[in-house]
CSV table of C-alpha atoms in Angstrom, one decimal:
chain,number,residue,atom,x,y,z
A,232,UNK,CA,167.1,177.7,48.4
A,233,UNK,CA,165.9,178.5,51.9
A,234,UNK,CA,169.0,180.5,52.6
A,235,UNK,CA,168.0,182.9,49.8
A,236,UNK,CA,164.5,183.6,51.3
A,237,UNK,CA,163.9,187.4,51.9
A,238,UNK,CA,160.1,187.6,51.3
A,239,UNK,CA,157.5,184.9,51.8
A,240,UNK,CA,153.9,184.1,51.0
A,241,UNK,CA,152.5,186.3,53.8
A,242,UNK,CA,154.6,189.3,52.6
A,243,UNK,CA,152.9,188.9,49.2
A,244,UNK,CA,149.5,188.4,50.8
A,245,UNK,CA,149.8,191.7,52.7
A,246,UNK,CA,151.3,193.5,49.7
A,247,UNK,CA,154.6,194.2,51.5
A,248,UNK,CA,156.4,193.1,48.4
A,249,UNK,CA,155.5,192.0,44.8
A,250,UNK,CA,155.1,188.4,43.9
A,251,UNK,CA,158.2,188.7,41.6
A,252,UNK,CA,160.3,189.9,44.6
A,253,UNK,CA,159.3,186.9,46.7
A,254,UNK,CA,159.9,184.2,44.0
A,255,UNK,CA,163.2,182.4,44.2
A,256,UNK,CA,164.6,180.8,41.0
A,257,UNK,CA,166.1,177.3,41.3
A,258,UNK,CA,169.8,177.3,40.2
A,259,UNK,CA,169.4,174.0,38.4
A,260,UNK,CA,166.1,174.6,36.5
A,261,UNK,CA,165.3,178.2,35.3
A,262,UNK,CA,161.6,177.2,34.9
A,263,UNK,CA,161.3,176.2,38.6
A,264,UNK,CA,160.6,178.8,41.3
A,265,UNK,CA,159.8,178.7,44.9
A,266,UNK,CA,157.6,180.9,47.1
A,267,UNK,CA,158.4,180.3,50.7
A,268,UNK,CA,155.8,179.9,53.5
A,269,UNK,CA,156.2,182.3,56.4
A,270,UNK,CA,158.2,180.9,59.3
A,271,UNK,CA,157.5,183.8,61.7
A,272,UNK,CA,153.9,184.7,61.3
A,273,UNK,CA,150.8,182.7,62.4
A,274,UNK,CA,149.2,180.7,59.7
A,275,UNK,CA,145.9,182.2,60.7
A,276,UNK,CA,147.2,185.3,58.8
A,277,UNK,CA,146.0,183.5,55.6
A,278,UNK,CA,142.6,184.3,54.2
A,279,UNK,CA,140.7,182.5,51.5
A,280,UNK,CA,140.5,185.7,49.4
A,281,UNK,CA,144.2,186.5,49.8
A,282,UNK,CA,145.4,183.0,49.0
A,283,UNK,CA,143.1,182.9,46.0
A,284,UNK,CA,144.5,186.2,44.7
A,285,UNK,CA,148.1,185.0,45.0
A,286,UNK,CA,147.4,181.6,43.4
A,287,UNK,CA,145.5,183.4,40.5
A,288,UNK,CA,148.6,185.6,39.9
A,289,UNK,CA,150.9,182.5,39.9
A,290,UNK,CA,148.7,180.6,37.5
A,291,UNK,CA,149.1,183.4,34.9
A,292,UNK,CA,152.8,182.7,34.8
A,293,UNK,CA,153.2,178.9,35.5
A,294,UNK,CA,151.8,175.8,34.0
A,295,UNK,CA,151.8,174.1,37.5
A,296,UNK,CA,151.5,175.6,40.9
A,297,UNK,CA,152.5,173.0,43.5
A,298,UNK,CA,151.4,173.6,47.1
A,299,UNK,CA,153.5,171.6,49.6
A,300,UNK,CA,151.0,171.4,52.4
A,301,UNK,CA,152.1,170.7,56.0
A,302,UNK,CA,150.9,167.6,57.7
A,303,UNK,CA,147.6,167.8,59.6
A,304,UNK,CA,144.6,170.1,59.0
A,305,UNK,CA,145.8,173.4,60.3
A,306,UNK,CA,145.2,176.7,58.5
A,307,UNK,CA,148.0,176.4,56.0
A,308,UNK,CA,147.0,172.9,55.0
A,309,UNK,CA,143.3,173.8,54.8
A,310,UNK,CA,144.0,176.6,52.4
A,311,UNK,CA,146.2,174.5,50.2
A,312,UNK,CA,143.7,171.7,50.0
A,313,UNK,CA,140.7,174.1,49.5
A,314,UNK,CA,142.1,175.4,46.1
A,315,UNK,CA,143.4,172.1,44.8
A,316,UNK,CA,142.6,170.8,41.4
A,317,UNK,CA,144.7,167.7,41.9
A,318,UNK,CA,145.9,166.3,45.2
A,319,UNK,CA,148.7,163.9,45.9
A,320,UNK,CA,148.3,162.5,49.5
A,321,UNK,CA,151.7,161.6,50.9
A,322,UNK,CA,151.7,158.8,53.5
A,323,UNK,CA,153.9,156.0,54.7
A,324,UNK,CA,153.2,152.3,55.5
A,325,UNK,CA,152.3,153.0,59.2
A,326,UNK,CA,148.7,152.9,60.5
A,327,UNK,CA,149.0,156.3,62.2
A,328,UNK,CA,150.2,158.0,59.0
A,329,UNK,CA,147.3,156.4,57.0
A,330,UNK,CA,144.8,157.7,59.6
A,331,UNK,CA,146.2,161.2,59.3
A,332,UNK,CA,146.0,160.9,55.5
A,333,UNK,CA,142.4,159.7,55.7
A,334,UNK,CA,141.5,163.0,57.5
A,335,UNK,CA,142.9,164.9,54.5
A,336,UNK,CA,141.1,162.7,52.0
A,337,UNK,CA,137.8,163.4,53.8
A,338,UNK,CA,138.5,167.2,54.0
A,339,UNK,CA,139.3,167.4,50.3
A,340,UNK,CA,136.3,165.3,49.3
A,341,UNK,CA,133.8,167.4,51.4
A,342,UNK,CA,135.3,170.9,52.0
A,343,UNK,CA,137.4,171.8,49.0
A,344,UNK,CA,136.3,174.5,46.6
A,345,UNK,CA,135.6,171.9,43.9
A,346,UNK,CA,133.4,169.9,46.4
A,347,UNK,CA,131.4,173.1,47.2
A,348,UNK,CA,130.9,173.7,43.4
A,349,UNK,CA,130.0,170.0,42.8
A,350,UNK,CA,126.3,170.9,42.3
A,351,UNK,CA,127.4,173.1,39.4
A,352,UNK,CA,128.8,170.2,37.5
A,353,UNK,CA,132.4,170.8,38.5
A,354,UNK,CA,134.5,167.6,38.7
A,355,UNK,CA,135.9,166.7,42.2
A,356,UNK,CA,139.5,167.0,43.1
A,357,UNK,CA,141.6,164.2,41.6
A,358,UNK,CA,143.2,162.4,44.6
A,359,UNK,CA,146.0,159.9,44.4
A,360,UNK,CA,148.5,158.4,46.9
A,361,UNK,CA,152.2,158.7,47.2
A,362,UNK,CA,153.7,156.1,49.5
A,363,UNK,CA,157.1,157.0,51.0
A,364,UNK,CA,159.6,155.1,53.1
A,365,UNK,CA,158.4,151.8,51.6
A,366,UNK,CA,160.5,148.8,52.8
A,367,UNK,CA,159.5,145.8,50.7
A,368,UNK,CA,161.4,143.4,53.0
A,369,UNK,CA,159.4,144.6,56.0
A,370,UNK,CA,156.2,144.3,54.1
A,371,UNK,CA,157.1,140.7,53.1
A,372,UNK,CA,157.7,139.9,56.7
A,373,UNK,CA,154.3,141.4,57.6
A,374,UNK,CA,156.0,144.1,59.7
A,375,UNK,CA,154.5,147.0,57.7
A,376,UNK,CA,151.4,147.8,55.6
A,377,UNK,CA,151.5,146.7,52.0
A,378,UNK,CA,150.4,148.8,49.0
A,379,UNK,CA,147.2,146.9,48.8
A,380,UNK,CA,146.5,147.5,52.5
A,381,UNK,CA,147.0,151.2,52.1
A,382,UNK,CA,144.8,151.4,48.9
A,383,UNK,CA,142.0,149.6,50.8
A,384,UNK,CA,142.4,151.8,53.9
A,385,UNK,CA,142.2,155.1,51.9
A,386,UNK,CA,140.3,154.1,48.8
A,387,UNK,CA,142.6,155.9,46.4
A,388,UNK,CA,144.9,154.8,43.6
A,389,UNK,CA,148.7,154.8,44.1
A,390,UNK,CA,150.6,157.2,41.9
A,391,UNK,CA,154.0,156.4,43.3
A,392,UNK,CA,156.0,154.3,45.8
A,393,UNK,CA,159.2,155.7,47.1
A,394,UNK,CA,161.5,153.1,48.7
A,395,UNK,CA,163.2,153.6,52.0
A,396,UNK,CA,166.6,155.2,51.3
A,397,UNK,CA,169.4,156.7,53.3
A,398,UNK,CA,170.0,159.0,50.3
A,399,UNK,CA,166.8,160.9,51.1
A,400,UNK,CA,168.1,161.9,54.5
A,401,UNK,CA,171.5,162.8,53.1
A,402,UNK,CA,169.9,165.0,50.4
A,403,UNK,CA,167.6,166.7,52.9
A,404,UNK,CA,170.6,167.6,55.1
A,405,UNK,CA,172.5,168.9,52.1
A,406,UNK,CA,169.5,170.8,50.7
A,407,UNK,CA,169.6,168.9,47.5
A,408,UNK,CA,166.5,167.3,45.8
A,409,UNK,CA,167.0,163.5,45.8
A,410,UNK,CA,165.6,163.4,42.2
A,411,UNK,CA,168.8,165.1,41.0
A,412,UNK,CA,170.7,161.9,41.8
A,413,UNK,CA,169.4,160.5,38.6
A,414,UNK,CA,167.9,157.2,37.4
A,415,UNK,CA,170.4,154.8,38.9
A,416,UNK,CA,169.3,155.8,42.4
A,417,UNK,CA,166.1,154.0,43.4
A,418,UNK,CA,164.5,156.9,45.3
A,419,UNK,CA,165.3,159.4,42.4
A,420,UNK,CA,163.9,156.9,39.9
A,421,UNK,CA,160.7,156.4,41.9
A,422,UNK,CA,160.1,160.1,42.2
A,423,UNK,CA,160.7,160.5,38.4
A,424,UNK,CA,158.2,157.7,37.7
A,425,UNK,CA,155.6,159.5,39.9
A,426,UNK,CA,156.0,162.7,38.0
A,427,UNK,CA,155.6,160.8,34.7
A,428,UNK,CA,152.4,159.1,35.9
A,429,UNK,CA,151.0,162.4,37.1
A,430,UNK,CA,151.6,163.8,33.5
A,431,UNK,CA,149.6,160.8,32.1
A,432,UNK,CA,152.3,158.3,31.2
A,433,UNK,CA,151.6,154.6,32.0
A,434,UNK,CA,154.4,153.1,34.1
A,435,UNK,CA,154.5,150.1,36.3
A,436,UNK,CA,155.4,150.5,40.0
A,437,UNK,CA,159.1,149.7,40.8
A,438,UNK,CA,160.9,148.9,44.0
A,439,UNK,CA,157.9,147.2,45.5
A,440,UNK,CA,159.5,143.7,46.0
A,441,UNK,CA,162.6,142.8,48.1
A,442,UNK,CA,165.9,142.8,46.3
A,443,UNK,CA,167.4,139.3,45.8
A,444,UNK,CA,170.0,138.5,48.4
A,445,UNK,CA,173.3,137.2,46.9
A,446,UNK,CA,174.8,133.8,48.0
A,447,UNK,CA,177.7,135.5,49.7
A,448,UNK,CA,175.5,138.0,51.6
A,449,UNK,CA,173.4,135.1,52.9
A,450,UNK,CA,176.6,133.5,54.2
A,451,UNK,CA,178.5,136.4,55.5
A,452,UNK,CA,175.6,138.8,56.3
């Protein structure tokens, strides 16, 4: 989709094009559209009022507006987190990643719009964790943080666990969402499970224990 980008969020913000002109329709799903972030302008171009106006316009057309925030707490991330109703914090089983995630959790809890309106009886942002690059074998060998460790560090429930998978890198290089690989693929199945849980369905976490090693693999490696 990125090769089809002509206008981006900042163009819409400065009224250099209409929102309709900037939206790119996914070829696989007609109900899915993307609005690209600017790759050429400084993220400080974003303003609270401007972002709110664009999000308000999007919410008139779509049931869900998903803001894919960059890592860290720079301007783009702060604006995405400020307007969130629900937040899925993405981290991996490394201490440095969890520390970065903790900063985001703190920002959302104290400086989001819902936090500012808390005195008015507005409920806080619903925050959950999505753990990526999870290697159950490394966890079992105590070479990586476990799900319980991450939950205790960040104090949030886990909405999904995505296993380490070479298919994710392959799909990234091809520009294809890994979820399109379908249920037989572990990473695709884990992302699908996460979406179902977000929509309220009860599902047990999968791919969180090491796969059994066959007799022949133990012998021949």
